[in-house]
Amino acid sequence: MDLAFLLIDLFFAGSETTTSTLTWLLYYLATHPRVQDKLQAEIDLVLPEGQQATLDDKPRLPYTEAVFHETLRKSALLPIGLQHVAEKDTTVGGHFIPKGAVLNGAIFTIHHDTRYWDNPDEFLPERWLNDEGKFVTKKEGFLAFGIGKRQCLGESLARMELLVFTTTLLQRLSFASPQGKTLNLHQDTQNPFVHLPLVQDILVSVRA
Ligand code: HEM
Protein backbone atom coordinates (compact mmCIF):
# COMPACT_ATOMS: atom_id res chain seq x y z
CA MET A 1 0.00 0.00 0.00
CA ASP A 2 2.88 2.37 0.88
CA LEU A 3 4.40 1.74 -2.53
CA ALA A 4 1.09 2.54 -4.24
CA PHE A 5 0.82 5.89 -2.39
CA LEU A 6 4.45 6.69 -3.18
CA LEU A 7 3.80 6.11 -6.87
CA ILE A 8 0.65 8.26 -6.77
CA ASP A 9 2.67 11.01 -5.01
CA LEU A 10 5.37 10.86 -7.65
CA PHE A 11 2.82 10.94 -10.45
CA PHE A 12 1.03 14.04 -9.14
CA ALA A 13 4.19 15.79 -7.93
CA GLY A 14 5.86 15.10 -11.26
CA SER A 15 3.19 15.94 -13.85
CA GLU A 16 1.08 18.91 -12.68
CA THR A 17 4.17 20.84 -11.53
CA THR A 18 6.11 20.82 -14.81
CA THR A 19 2.97 21.21 -16.95
CA SER A 20 1.86 24.28 -14.99
CA THR A 21 5.37 25.79 -14.97
CA LEU A 22 5.55 25.36 -18.74
CA THR A 23 2.12 26.99 -19.08
CA TRP A 24 3.26 29.98 -16.97
CA LEU A 25 6.37 30.23 -19.14
CA LEU A 26 4.30 30.34 -22.36
CA TYR A 27 1.96 32.96 -20.85
CA TYR A 28 4.96 35.12 -19.86
CA LEU A 29 6.48 34.79 -23.34
CA ALA A 30 3.16 35.61 -24.99
CA THR A 31 2.91 38.81 -22.94
CA HIS A 32 6.62 39.72 -23.25
CA PRO A 33 7.42 39.51 -26.99
CA ARG A 34 10.86 41.10 -26.52
CA VAL A 35 11.83 38.27 -24.14
CA GLN A 36 10.51 35.68 -26.59
CA ASP A 37 12.54 37.23 -29.46
CA LYS A 38 15.74 37.13 -27.37
CA LEU A 39 15.05 33.57 -26.26
CA GLN A 40 14.44 32.37 -29.81
CA ALA A 41 17.57 34.14 -31.05
CA GLU A 42 19.68 32.32 -28.44
CA ILE A 43 18.07 28.95 -29.11
CA ASP A 44 18.46 29.35 -32.90
CA LEU A 45 22.14 30.18 -32.46
CA VAL A 46 23.04 27.39 -30.03
CA LEU A 47 20.68 24.72 -31.39
CA PRO A 48 20.45 25.35 -35.15
CA GLU A 49 18.16 23.42 -37.48
CA GLY A 50 15.96 21.96 -34.78
CA GLN A 51 18.84 20.30 -32.89
CA GLN A 52 17.65 18.86 -29.57
CA ALA A 53 19.05 20.34 -26.35
CA THR A 54 21.09 18.24 -23.91
CA LEU A 55 22.43 19.14 -20.47
CA ASP A 56 25.81 19.92 -22.09
CA ASP A 57 24.20 22.84 -23.93
CA LYS A 58 23.10 24.59 -20.72
CA PRO A 59 26.22 26.76 -20.25
CA ARG A 60 25.68 28.12 -23.78
CA LEU A 61 22.03 28.97 -23.05
CA PRO A 62 22.28 31.64 -20.29
CA TYR A 63 19.21 33.59 -21.39
CA THR A 64 17.16 30.38 -21.56
CA GLU A 65 18.29 29.54 -18.00
CA ALA A 66 17.38 33.08 -16.94
CA VAL A 67 13.88 32.71 -18.44
CA PHE A 68 13.36 29.40 -16.56
CA HIS A 69 14.47 30.89 -13.25
CA GLU A 70 12.40 34.01 -13.68
CA THR A 71 9.36 31.84 -14.51
CA LEU A 72 9.95 29.68 -11.43
CA ARG A 73 10.47 32.78 -9.25
CA LYS A 74 7.48 34.77 -10.43
CA SER A 75 5.00 31.91 -10.65
CA ALA A 76 6.07 30.33 -7.31
CA LEU A 77 4.08 27.24 -8.15
CA LEU A 78 3.93 25.92 -4.58
CA PRO A 79 3.45 29.30 -2.83
CA ILE A 80 3.71 27.83 0.68
CA GLY A 81 5.67 24.69 -0.21
CA LEU A 82 4.67 21.45 1.50
CA GLN A 83 3.82 21.06 5.17
CA HIS A 84 6.47 19.87 7.61
CA VAL A 85 6.24 18.91 11.28
CA ALA A 86 8.91 19.79 13.86
CA GLU A 87 10.24 16.52 15.31
CA LYS A 88 11.53 18.25 18.47
CA ASP A 89 11.52 21.61 20.21
CA THR A 90 13.82 23.95 18.36
CA THR A 91 14.64 27.62 17.75
CA VAL A 92 15.09 29.15 14.31
CA GLY A 93 16.17 32.77 13.86
CA GLY A 94 15.16 33.49 17.47
CA HIS A 95 11.70 31.96 17.09
CA PHE A 96 10.80 29.04 19.36
CA ILE A 97 9.18 26.17 17.44
CA PRO A 98 7.62 23.48 19.65
CA LYS A 99 7.69 19.79 18.78
CA GLY A 100 4.68 18.90 16.64
CA ALA A 101 4.26 22.40 15.14
CA VAL A 102 3.20 22.34 11.49
CA LEU A 103 5.36 24.58 9.31
CA ASN A 104 5.10 25.93 5.79
CA GLY A 105 7.61 27.92 3.78
CA ALA A 106 6.64 31.39 2.53
CA ILE A 107 7.93 30.74 -0.99
CA PHE A 108 5.70 33.20 -2.87
CA THR A 109 6.37 35.96 -0.32
CA ILE A 110 10.14 35.39 -0.46
CA HIS A 111 10.04 35.39 -4.28
CA HIS A 112 8.39 38.82 -4.13
CA ASP A 113 10.41 40.30 -1.27
CA THR A 114 12.09 43.58 -2.26
CA ARG A 115 15.05 42.71 -0.02
CA TYR A 116 16.02 40.14 -2.63
CA TRP A 117 14.37 41.37 -5.84
CA ASP A 118 14.01 44.77 -7.49
CA ASN A 119 10.53 45.28 -9.01
CA PRO A 120 9.50 41.73 -7.99
CA ASP A 121 6.16 41.88 -9.80
CA GLU A 122 7.87 42.34 -13.16
CA PHE A 123 8.97 39.46 -15.38
CA LEU A 124 12.64 40.33 -15.92
CA PRO A 125 14.91 37.42 -16.97
CA GLU A 126 17.81 39.91 -17.16
CA ARG A 127 17.95 39.98 -13.34
CA TRP A 128 19.58 36.52 -13.55
CA LEU A 129 22.42 37.68 -15.83
CA ASN A 130 25.64 39.48 -14.93
CA ASP A 131 27.21 42.32 -16.93
CA GLU A 132 28.81 39.82 -19.31
CA GLY A 133 25.46 38.16 -20.00
CA LYS A 134 26.38 35.05 -17.98
CA PHE A 135 23.73 33.28 -15.91
CA VAL A 136 24.16 33.80 -12.16
CA THR A 137 22.38 31.55 -9.68
CA LYS A 138 20.87 33.54 -6.84
CA LYS A 139 20.43 31.10 -4.00
CA GLU A 140 19.10 33.58 -1.46
CA GLY A 141 15.52 34.59 -2.11
CA PHE A 142 14.90 31.71 -4.52
CA LEU A 143 13.14 28.64 -3.15
CA ALA A 144 11.15 27.27 -6.09
CA PHE A 145 12.17 23.70 -5.21
CA GLY A 146 12.24 24.14 -1.43
CA ILE A 147 15.34 23.66 0.66
CA GLY A 148 17.03 21.09 2.90
CA LYS A 149 16.56 17.36 3.30
CA ARG A 150 13.00 17.42 1.98
CA GLN A 151 13.56 19.64 -1.01
CA CYS A 152 12.01 18.62 -4.32
CA LEU A 153 12.99 15.12 -5.35
CA GLY A 154 12.29 15.82 -8.99
CA GLU A 155 14.24 19.08 -9.43
CA SER A 156 16.77 17.67 -11.95
CA LEU A 157 14.04 15.95 -13.95
CA ALA A 158 11.90 19.12 -13.94
CA ARG A 159 14.85 21.24 -15.12
CA MET A 160 15.61 18.74 -17.90
CA GLU A 161 11.96 18.66 -18.99
CA LEU A 162 11.78 22.46 -19.06
CA LEU A 163 14.94 22.62 -21.18
CA VAL A 164 13.84 20.03 -23.75
CA PHE A 165 10.20 21.16 -24.05
CA THR A 166 10.91 24.90 -24.15
CA THR A 167 13.73 24.74 -26.70
CA THR A 168 11.80 22.30 -28.92
CA LEU A 169 8.64 24.44 -28.80
CA LEU A 170 10.42 27.75 -29.37
CA GLN A 171 12.41 26.37 -32.31
CA ARG A 172 9.17 25.77 -34.14
CA LEU A 173 6.47 28.01 -32.64
CA SER A 174 5.82 31.54 -31.36
CA PHE A 175 3.27 32.51 -28.72
CA ALA A 176 1.16 35.66 -28.38
CA SER A 177 -2.04 36.97 -26.81
CA PRO A 178 -5.05 36.47 -29.08
CA GLN A 179 -5.82 39.66 -31.04
CA GLY A 180 -7.62 42.29 -28.98
CA LYS A 181 -7.23 40.27 -25.77
CA THR A 182 -4.90 40.54 -22.79
CA LEU A 183 -3.81 37.35 -21.07
CA ASN A 184 -4.76 37.16 -17.41
CA LEU A 185 -1.58 36.42 -15.46
CA HIS A 186 -3.32 36.02 -12.10
CA GLN A 187 -3.41 32.58 -10.55
CA ASP A 188 -6.48 30.37 -10.42
CA THR A 189 -7.74 31.13 -6.91
CA GLN A 190 -9.65 27.85 -6.62
CA ASN A 191 -6.56 26.11 -5.28
CA PRO A 192 -4.62 28.34 -2.85
CA PHE A 193 -1.95 25.67 -2.26
CA VAL A 194 -0.83 25.49 -5.89
CA HIS A 195 -0.28 28.64 -7.93
CA LEU A 196 -1.98 27.38 -11.10
CA PRO A 197 -2.27 29.44 -14.28
CA LEU A 198 -5.80 30.23 -15.50
CA VAL A 199 -6.98 28.19 -18.48
CA GLN A 200 -7.28 30.61 -21.42
CA ASP A 201 -6.67 30.87 -25.16
CA ILE A 202 -3.23 31.72 -26.45
CA LEU A 203 -2.26 32.42 -30.08
CA VAL A 204 0.25 29.89 -31.43
CA SER A 205 1.92 30.49 -34.81
CA VAL A 206 4.36 28.33 -36.76
CA ARG A 207 7.69 30.10 -37.28
CA ALA A 208 8.68 30.81 -40.87
C1 HEM B 1 8.83 22.87 -11.99
C2 HEM B 1 8.52 21.75 -11.40
C3 HEM B 1 8.53 21.51 -9.91
C4 HEM B 1 8.48 22.40 -8.86
C5 HEM B 1 8.39 23.93 -8.93
C6 HEM B 1 8.52 21.62 -7.64
C7 HEM B 1 8.51 22.18 -6.36
C8 HEM B 1 8.55 21.43 -5.20
C9 HEM B 1 8.54 22.00 -3.87
C10 HEM B 1 8.52 23.50 -3.52
C11 HEM B 1 8.56 20.98 -2.98
C12 HEM B 1 8.52 21.09 -1.44
C13 HEM B 1 9.91 21.09 -0.88
C14 HEM B 1 9.94 21.41 0.60
O1 HEM B 1 8.99 21.04 1.29
O2 HEM B 1 10.91 22.02 1.05
C15 HEM B 1 8.58 19.74 -3.75
C16 HEM B 1 8.60 18.48 -3.19
C17 HEM B 1 8.59 17.31 -3.93
N1 HEM B 1 8.65 17.20 -5.30
FE1 HEM B 1 8.71 18.73 -6.64
N2 HEM B 1 8.59 20.29 -7.96
C18 HEM B 1 8.61 20.18 -9.33
C19 HEM B 1 8.72 19.01 -10.07
C20 HEM B 1 8.76 17.73 -9.53
C21 HEM B 1 8.91 16.51 -10.30
C22 HEM B 1 9.09 16.45 -11.83
C23 HEM B 1 8.89 15.47 -9.39
C24 HEM B 1 9.00 13.98 -9.58
C25 HEM B 1 9.17 13.35 -10.70
C26 HEM B 1 8.73 16.04 -8.07
C27 HEM B 1 8.66 15.32 -6.91
C28 HEM B 1 8.61 15.86 -5.64
C29 HEM B 1 8.53 15.08 -4.41
C30 HEM B 1 8.47 13.55 -4.33
C31 HEM B 1 8.53 15.98 -3.34
C32 HEM B 1 8.47 15.66 -1.85
C33 HEM B 1 9.88 15.50 -1.31
C34 HEM B 1 9.91 15.16 0.17
O3 HEM B 1 8.95 15.48 0.88
O4 HEM B 1 10.91 14.59 0.60
N3 HEM B 1 8.66 17.42 -8.19
N4 HEM B 1 8.58 20.06 -5.09
Short mmCIF file of C-alpha atoms in Angstrom, two decimals, residues 18-136:
data_model
loop_
_atom_site.label_atom_id
_atom_site.label_comp_id
_atom_site.label_asym_id
_atom_site.label_seq_id
_atom_site.Cartn_x
_atom_site.Cartn_y
_atom_site.Cartn_z
CA THR A 18 6.11 20.82 -14.81
CA THR A 19 2.97 21.21 -16.95
CA SER A 20 1.86 24.28 -14.99
CA THR A 21 5.37 25.79 -14.97
CA LEU A 22 5.55 25.36 -18.74
CA THR A 23 2.12 26.99 -19.08
CA TRP A 24 3.26 29.98 -16.97
CA LEU A 25 6.37 30.23 -19.14
CA LEU A 26 4.30 30.34 -22.36
CA TYR A 27 1.96 32.96 -20.85
CA TYR A 28 4.96 35.12 -19.86
CA LEU A 29 6.48 34.79 -23.34
CA ALA A 30 3.16 35.61 -24.99
CA THR A 31 2.91 38.81 -22.94
CA HIS A 32 6.62 39.72 -23.25
CA PRO A 33 7.42 39.51 -26.99
CA ARG A 34 10.86 41.10 -26.52
CA VAL A 35 11.83 38.27 -24.14
CA GLN A 36 10.51 35.68 -26.59
CA ASP A 37 12.54 37.23 -29.46
CA LYS A 38 15.74 37.13 -27.37
CA LEU A 39 15.05 33.57 -26.26
CA GLN A 40 14.44 32.37 -29.81
CA ALA A 41 17.57 34.14 -31.05
CA GLU A 42 19.68 32.32 -28.44
CA ILE A 43 18.07 28.95 -29.11
CA ASP A 44 18.46 29.35 -32.90
CA LEU A 45 22.14 30.18 -32.46
CA VAL A 46 23.04 27.39 -30.03
CA LEU A 47 20.68 24.72 -31.39
CA PRO A 48 20.45 25.35 -35.15
CA GLU A 49 18.16 23.42 -37.48
CA GLY A 50 15.96 21.96 -34.78
CA GLN A 51 18.84 20.30 -32.89
CA GLN A 52 17.65 18.86 -29.57
CA ALA A 53 19.05 20.34 -26.35
CA THR A 54 21.09 18.24 -23.91
CA LEU A 55 22.43 19.14 -20.47
CA ASP A 56 25.81 19.92 -22.09
CA ASP A 57 24.20 22.84 -23.93
CA LYS A 58 23.10 24.59 -20.72
CA PRO A 59 26.22 26.76 -20.25
CA ARG A 60 25.68 28.12 -23.78
CA LEU A 61 22.03 28.97 -23.05
CA PRO A 62 22.28 31.64 -20.29
CA TYR A 63 19.21 33.59 -21.39
CA THR A 64 17.16 30.38 -21.56
CA GLU A 65 18.29 29.54 -18.00
CA ALA A 66 17.38 33.08 -16.94
CA VAL A 67 13.88 32.71 -18.44
CA PHE A 68 13.36 29.40 -16.56
CA HIS A 69 14.47 30.89 -13.25
CA GLU A 70 12.40 34.01 -13.68
CA THR A 71 9.36 31.84 -14.51
CA LEU A 72 9.95 29.68 -11.43
CA ARG A 73 10.47 32.78 -9.25
CA LYS A 74 7.48 34.77 -10.43
CA SER A 75 5.00 31.91 -10.65
CA ALA A 76 6.07 30.33 -7.31
CA LEU A 77 4.08 27.24 -8.15
CA LEU A 78 3.93 25.92 -4.58
CA PRO A 79 3.45 29.30 -2.83
CA ILE A 80 3.71 27.83 0.68
CA GLY A 81 5.67 24.69 -0.21
CA LEU A 82 4.67 21.45 1.50
CA GLN A 83 3.82 21.06 5.17
CA HIS A 84 6.47 19.87 7.61
CA VAL A 85 6.24 18.91 11.28
CA ALA A 86 8.91 19.79 13.86
CA GLU A 87 10.24 16.52 15.31
CA LYS A 88 11.53 18.25 18.47
CA ASP A 89 11.52 21.61 20.21
CA THR A 90 13.82 23.95 18.36
CA THR A 91 14.64 27.62 17.75
CA VAL A 92 15.09 29.15 14.31
CA GLY A 93 16.17 32.77 13.86
CA GLY A 94 15.16 33.49 17.47
CA HIS A 95 11.70 31.96 17.09
CA PHE A 96 10.80 29.04 19.36
CA ILE A 97 9.18 26.17 17.44
CA PRO A 98 7.62 23.48 19.65
CA LYS A 99 7.69 19.79 18.78
CA GLY A 100 4.68 18.90 16.64
CA ALA A 101 4.26 22.40 15.14
CA VAL A 102 3.20 22.34 11.49
CA LEU A 103 5.36 24.58 9.31
CA ASN A 104 5.10 25.93 5.79
CA GLY A 105 7.61 27.92 3.78
CA ALA A 106 6.64 31.39 2.53
CA ILE A 107 7.93 30.74 -0.99
CA PHE A 108 5.70 33.20 -2.87
CA THR A 109 6.37 35.96 -0.32
CA ILE A 110 10.14 35.39 -0.46
CA HIS A 111 10.04 35.39 -4.28
CA HIS A 112 8.39 38.82 -4.13
CA ASP A 113 10.41 40.30 -1.27
CA THR A 114 12.09 43.58 -2.26
CA ARG A 115 15.05 42.71 -0.02
CA TYR A 116 16.02 40.14 -2.63
CA TRP A 117 14.37 41.37 -5.84
CA ASP A 118 14.01 44.77 -7.49
CA ASN A 119 10.53 45.28 -9.01
CA PRO A 120 9.50 41.73 -7.99
CA ASP A 121 6.16 41.88 -9.80
CA GLU A 122 7.87 42.34 -13.16
CA PHE A 123 8.97 39.46 -15.38
CA LEU A 124 12.64 40.33 -15.92
CA PRO A 125 14.91 37.42 -16.97
CA GLU A 126 17.81 39.91 -17.16
CA ARG A 127 17.95 39.98 -13.34
CA TRP A 128 19.58 36.52 -13.55
CA LEU A 129 22.42 37.68 -15.83
CA ASN A 130 25.64 39.48 -14.93
CA ASP A 131 27.21 42.32 -16.93
CA GLU A 132 28.81 39.82 -19.31
CA GLY A 133 25.46 38.16 -20.00
CA LYS A 134 26.38 35.05 -17.98
CA PHE A 135 23.73 33.28 -15.91
CA VAL A 136 24.16 33.80 -12.16
#
